[in-house]
Structure formats: structure tokens, C-alpha cells
Amino acid sequence: NLTLTDMQIVLGWCLFSAHAIIWDEAMSTHRHNLEALDRSLKDICGNEQPFGGKVVLLMGAHLKSLQ
């Protein structure tokens, strides 16, 4: 049985070891979600570069958000 702490450790390890993060429909999400990802990756990776130095590919149709 995995506890919440165990799941957080596994998720943190996955984010730490990832080479890139692909976020689809990023243009339709609130900016606070991107800021939270940025802060979390900086903390997990111990790196103050944007997104903890990870490559983050933000995808989505930016023109949809203008409609």
C-alpha cells in the first residue's frame, strides 16, 4: 500500500530524472499552474534556473485562447 508520502517521492523522482516535460494544452491553463511547476522543479532539482533547468515544451493552440 503506497502512502501519500510514497507517491510524492515517486513523482519527485520522476520529475528529477526527466530530460524534458511536455505540457499539452498549456495555453488554456491558468498561469499559476505554470508558476507552481516552475517553483516545484526548482525545488526538486536544486537549480534556480527556470523550471529547474529542465526542457519544458508548452503546446496548445494559442489562437484558441483568443476566441
CSV table of N, CA and C in Angstrom, one decimal:
chain,number,residue,atom,x,y,z
A,1,ASN,N,0.8,-1.2,0.0
A,1,ASN,CA,0.0,0.0,0.0
A,1,ASN,C,0.9,1.3,0.0
A,2,LEU,N,0.7,2.1,-1.0
A,2,LEU,CA,1.5,3.3,-1.1
A,2,LEU,C,0.8,4.4,-0.3
A,3,THR,N,1.6,5.1,0.5
A,3,THR,CA,1.1,6.2,1.2
A,3,THR,C,1.2,7.5,0.3
A,4,LEU,N,0.6,8.6,0.8
A,4,LEU,CA,0.7,9.8,0.0
A,4,LEU,C,2.2,10.3,-0.1
A,5,THR,N,2.9,10.1,1.0
A,5,THR,CA,4.4,10.5,1.0
A,5,THR,C,5.1,9.6,0.0
A,6,ASP,N,4.8,8.3,-0.1
A,6,ASP,CA,5.5,7.4,-1.0
A,6,ASP,C,5.2,7.9,-2.4
A,7,MET,N,4.0,8.3,-2.7
A,7,MET,CA,3.6,8.7,-4.1
A,7,MET,C,4.3,10.0,-4.4
A,8,GLN,N,4.5,10.9,-3.4
A,8,GLN,CA,5.1,12.2,-3.7
A,8,GLN,C,6.6,11.9,-4.0
A,9,ILE,N,7.2,11.0,-3.3
A,9,ILE,CA,8.6,10.7,-3.5
A,9,ILE,C,8.8,10.1,-4.9
A,10,VAL,N,7.9,9.2,-5.3
A,10,VAL,CA,8.0,8.6,-6.7
A,10,VAL,C,7.8,9.7,-7.7
A,11,LEU,N,6.8,10.6,-7.6
A,11,LEU,CA,6.6,11.7,-8.5
A,11,LEU,C,7.8,12.6,-8.6
A,12,GLY,N,8.3,13.0,-7.4
A,12,GLY,CA,9.5,13.8,-7.4
A,12,GLY,C,10.7,13.2,-8.1
A,13,TRP,N,10.9,11.9,-7.9
A,13,TRP,CA,12.0,11.2,-8.6
A,13,TRP,C,11.8,11.2,-10.1
A,14,CYS,N,10.5,11.0,-10.6
A,14,CYS,CA,10.2,11.0,-12.0
A,14,CYS,C,10.5,12.4,-12.6
A,15,LEU,N,10.1,13.5,-11.9
A,15,LEU,CA,10.4,14.8,-12.4
A,15,LEU,C,11.9,15.1,-12.4
A,16,PHE,N,12.6,14.7,-11.3
A,16,PHE,CA,14.0,14.9,-11.2
A,16,PHE,C,14.8,14.2,-12.4
A,17,SER,N,14.4,13.0,-12.7
A,17,SER,CA,15.1,12.2,-13.7
A,17,SER,C,14.7,12.5,-15.1
A,18,ALA,N,13.6,13.2,-15.3
A,18,ALA,CA,13.1,13.5,-16.7
A,18,ALA,C,14.0,14.4,-17.4
A,19,HIS,N,14.2,14.2,-18.7
A,19,HIS,CA,15.0,15.1,-19.5
A,19,HIS,C,14.2,16.2,-20.1
A,20,ALA,N,12.9,16.0,-20.3
A,20,ALA,CA,12.0,17.0,-20.8
A,20,ALA,C,10.6,16.8,-20.3
A,21,ILE,N,9.8,17.8,-20.2
A,21,ILE,CA,8.4,17.8,-19.8
A,21,ILE,C,7.6,18.4,-20.9
A,22,ILE,N,6.6,17.6,-21.4
A,22,ILE,CA,5.7,18.1,-22.5
A,22,ILE,C,4.4,18.4,-21.8
A,23,TRP,N,3.9,19.6,-22.0
A,23,TRP,CA,2.6,20.0,-21.4
A,23,TRP,C,1.7,20.4,-22.6
A,24,ASP,N,0.7,19.5,-22.9
A,24,ASP,CA,-0.2,19.8,-23.9
A,24,ASP,C,-1.4,20.7,-23.4
A,25,GLU,N,-1.9,21.5,-24.2
A,25,GLU,CA,-3.0,22.5,-23.9
A,25,GLU,C,-2.5,23.4,-22.8
A,26,ALA,N,-1.3,23.8,-22.8
A,26,ALA,CA,-0.7,24.7,-21.7
A,26,ALA,C,-1.3,26.1,-21.9
A,27,MET,N,-1.7,26.5,-23.1
A,27,MET,CA,-2.2,27.8,-23.3
A,27,MET,C,-3.6,28.0,-22.6
A,28,SER,N,-4.3,26.9,-22.3
A,28,SER,CA,-5.6,27.1,-21.8
A,28,SER,C,-5.6,26.9,-20.2
A,29,THR,N,-4.4,26.8,-19.6
A,29,THR,CA,-4.3,26.6,-18.2
A,29,THR,C,-4.0,28.0,-17.5
A,30,HIS,N,-4.3,28.1,-16.3
A,30,HIS,CA,-4.0,29.3,-15.6
A,30,HIS,C,-2.5,29.5,-15.3
A,31,ARG,N,-2.0,30.7,-15.4
A,31,ARG,CA,-0.6,30.9,-15.2
A,31,ARG,C,0.0,30.5,-13.9
A,32,HIS,N,-0.9,30.4,-12.9
A,32,HIS,CA,-0.5,29.9,-11.5
A,32,HIS,C,0.0,28.5,-11.6
A,33,ASN,N,-0.6,27.7,-12.5
A,33,ASN,CA,-0.2,26.3,-12.7
A,33,ASN,C,1.3,26.2,-13.2
A,34,LEU,N,1.6,27.0,-14.2
A,34,LEU,CA,3.0,27.1,-14.7
A,34,LEU,C,3.9,27.6,-13.7
A,35,GLU,N,3.5,28.6,-12.9
A,35,GLU,CA,4.4,29.1,-11.8
A,35,GLU,C,4.6,28.0,-10.8
A,36,ALA,N,3.6,27.2,-10.5
A,36,ALA,CA,3.8,26.2,-9.5
A,36,ALA,C,4.7,25.1,-10.0
A,37,LEU,N,4.6,24.8,-11.3
A,37,LEU,CA,5.6,23.8,-11.9
A,37,LEU,C,7.0,24.3,-11.8
A,38,ASP,N,7.1,25.6,-12.1
A,38,ASP,CA,8.5,26.2,-12.1
A,38,ASP,C,9.1,26.2,-10.7
A,39,ARG,N,8.3,26.6,-9.7
A,39,ARG,CA,8.8,26.5,-8.3
A,39,ARG,C,9.1,25.1,-7.9
A,40,SER,N,8.2,24.2,-8.2
A,40,SER,CA,8.4,22.8,-7.8
A,40,SER,C,9.7,22.2,-8.4
A,41,LEU,N,9.9,22.4,-9.7
A,41,LEU,CA,11.1,21.9,-10.4
A,41,LEU,C,12.3,22.5,-9.9
A,42,LYS,N,12.3,23.8,-9.6
A,42,LYS,CA,13.5,24.5,-8.9
A,42,LYS,C,13.8,23.8,-7.6
A,43,ASP,N,12.8,23.5,-6.8
A,43,ASP,CA,13.0,22.9,-5.5
A,43,ASP,C,13.5,21.4,-5.7
A,44,ILE,N,12.8,20.7,-6.5
A,44,ILE,CA,13.2,19.2,-6.7
A,44,ILE,C,14.6,19.1,-7.3
A,45,CYS,N,14.9,19.9,-8.2
A,45,CYS,CA,16.2,19.8,-8.9
A,45,CYS,C,17.3,20.5,-8.2
A,46,GLY,N,17.0,21.4,-7.3
A,46,GLY,CA,18.0,22.2,-6.6
A,46,GLY,C,18.7,23.1,-7.6
A,47,ASN,N,18.0,23.7,-8.5
A,47,ASN,CA,18.5,24.5,-9.6
A,47,ASN,C,17.6,25.7,-9.7
A,48,GLU,N,18.2,26.9,-9.6
A,48,GLU,CA,17.4,28.1,-9.7
A,48,GLU,C,17.1,28.6,-11.1
A,49,GLN,N,17.6,27.9,-12.1
A,49,GLN,CA,17.2,28.3,-13.5
A,49,GLN,C,15.7,28.0,-13.7
A,50,PRO,N,15.2,28.7,-14.7
A,50,PRO,CA,13.7,28.5,-15.0
A,50,PRO,C,13.4,27.0,-15.1
A,51,PHE,N,12.4,26.5,-14.5
A,51,PHE,CA,11.9,25.1,-14.5
A,51,PHE,C,13.0,24.2,-14.0
A,52,GLY,N,13.9,24.6,-13.2
A,52,GLY,CA,14.9,23.8,-12.6
A,52,GLY,C,15.9,23.3,-13.6
A,53,GLY,N,16.0,24.0,-14.8
A,53,GLY,CA,17.0,23.7,-15.8
A,53,GLY,C,16.4,22.6,-16.7
A,54,LYS,N,15.2,22.2,-16.6
A,54,LYS,CA,14.6,21.2,-17.4
A,54,LYS,C,14.1,21.8,-18.7
A,55,VAL,N,14.0,21.0,-19.8
A,55,VAL,CA,13.4,21.5,-21.0
A,55,VAL,C,11.9,21.3,-20.8
A,56,VAL,N,11.1,22.4,-21.0
A,56,VAL,CA,9.6,22.3,-20.9
A,56,VAL,C,9.0,22.7,-22.2
A,57,LEU,N,8.3,21.8,-22.8
A,57,LEU,CA,7.7,22.1,-24.1
A,57,LEU,C,6.2,22.4,-23.8
A,58,LEU,N,5.8,23.6,-24.1
A,58,LEU,CA,4.4,24.0,-23.8
A,58,LEU,C,3.7,24.0,-25.2
A,59,MET,N,2.6,23.2,-25.3
A,59,MET,CA,1.9,23.0,-26.5
A,59,MET,C,0.5,23.5,-26.4
A,60,GLY,N,-0.1,23.8,-27.5
A,60,GLY,CA,-1.5,24.2,-27.5
A,60,GLY,C,-1.7,25.2,-28.5
A,61,ALA,N,-2.9,25.4,-28.9
A,61,ALA,CA,-3.3,26.4,-29.9
A,61,ALA,C,-3.5,27.7,-29.3
A,62,HIS,N,-2.5,28.6,-29.4
A,62,HIS,CA,-2.7,29.9,-28.7
A,62,HIS,C,-3.8,30.8,-29.3
A,63,LEU,N,-4.2,30.5,-30.5
A,63,LEU,CA,-5.3,31.3,-31.1
A,63,LEU,C,-6.6,30.9,-30.5
A,64,LYS,N,-6.7,29.6,-30.0
A,64,LYS,CA,-8.0,29.2,-29.3
A,64,LYS,C,-8.2,30.1,-28.1
A,65,SER,N,-7.2,30.5,-27.4
A,65,SER,CA,-7.4,31.2,-26.2
A,65,SER,C,-7.9,32.7,-26.5
A,66,LEU,N,-7.8,33.1,-27.7
A,66,LEU,CA,-8.2,34.5,-28.0
A,66,LEU,C,-9.7,34.5,-28.4
A,67,GLN,N,-10.3,33.3,-28.6
A,67,GLN,CA,-11.7,33.3,-29.0
A,67,GLN,C,-12.6,33.5,-27.8
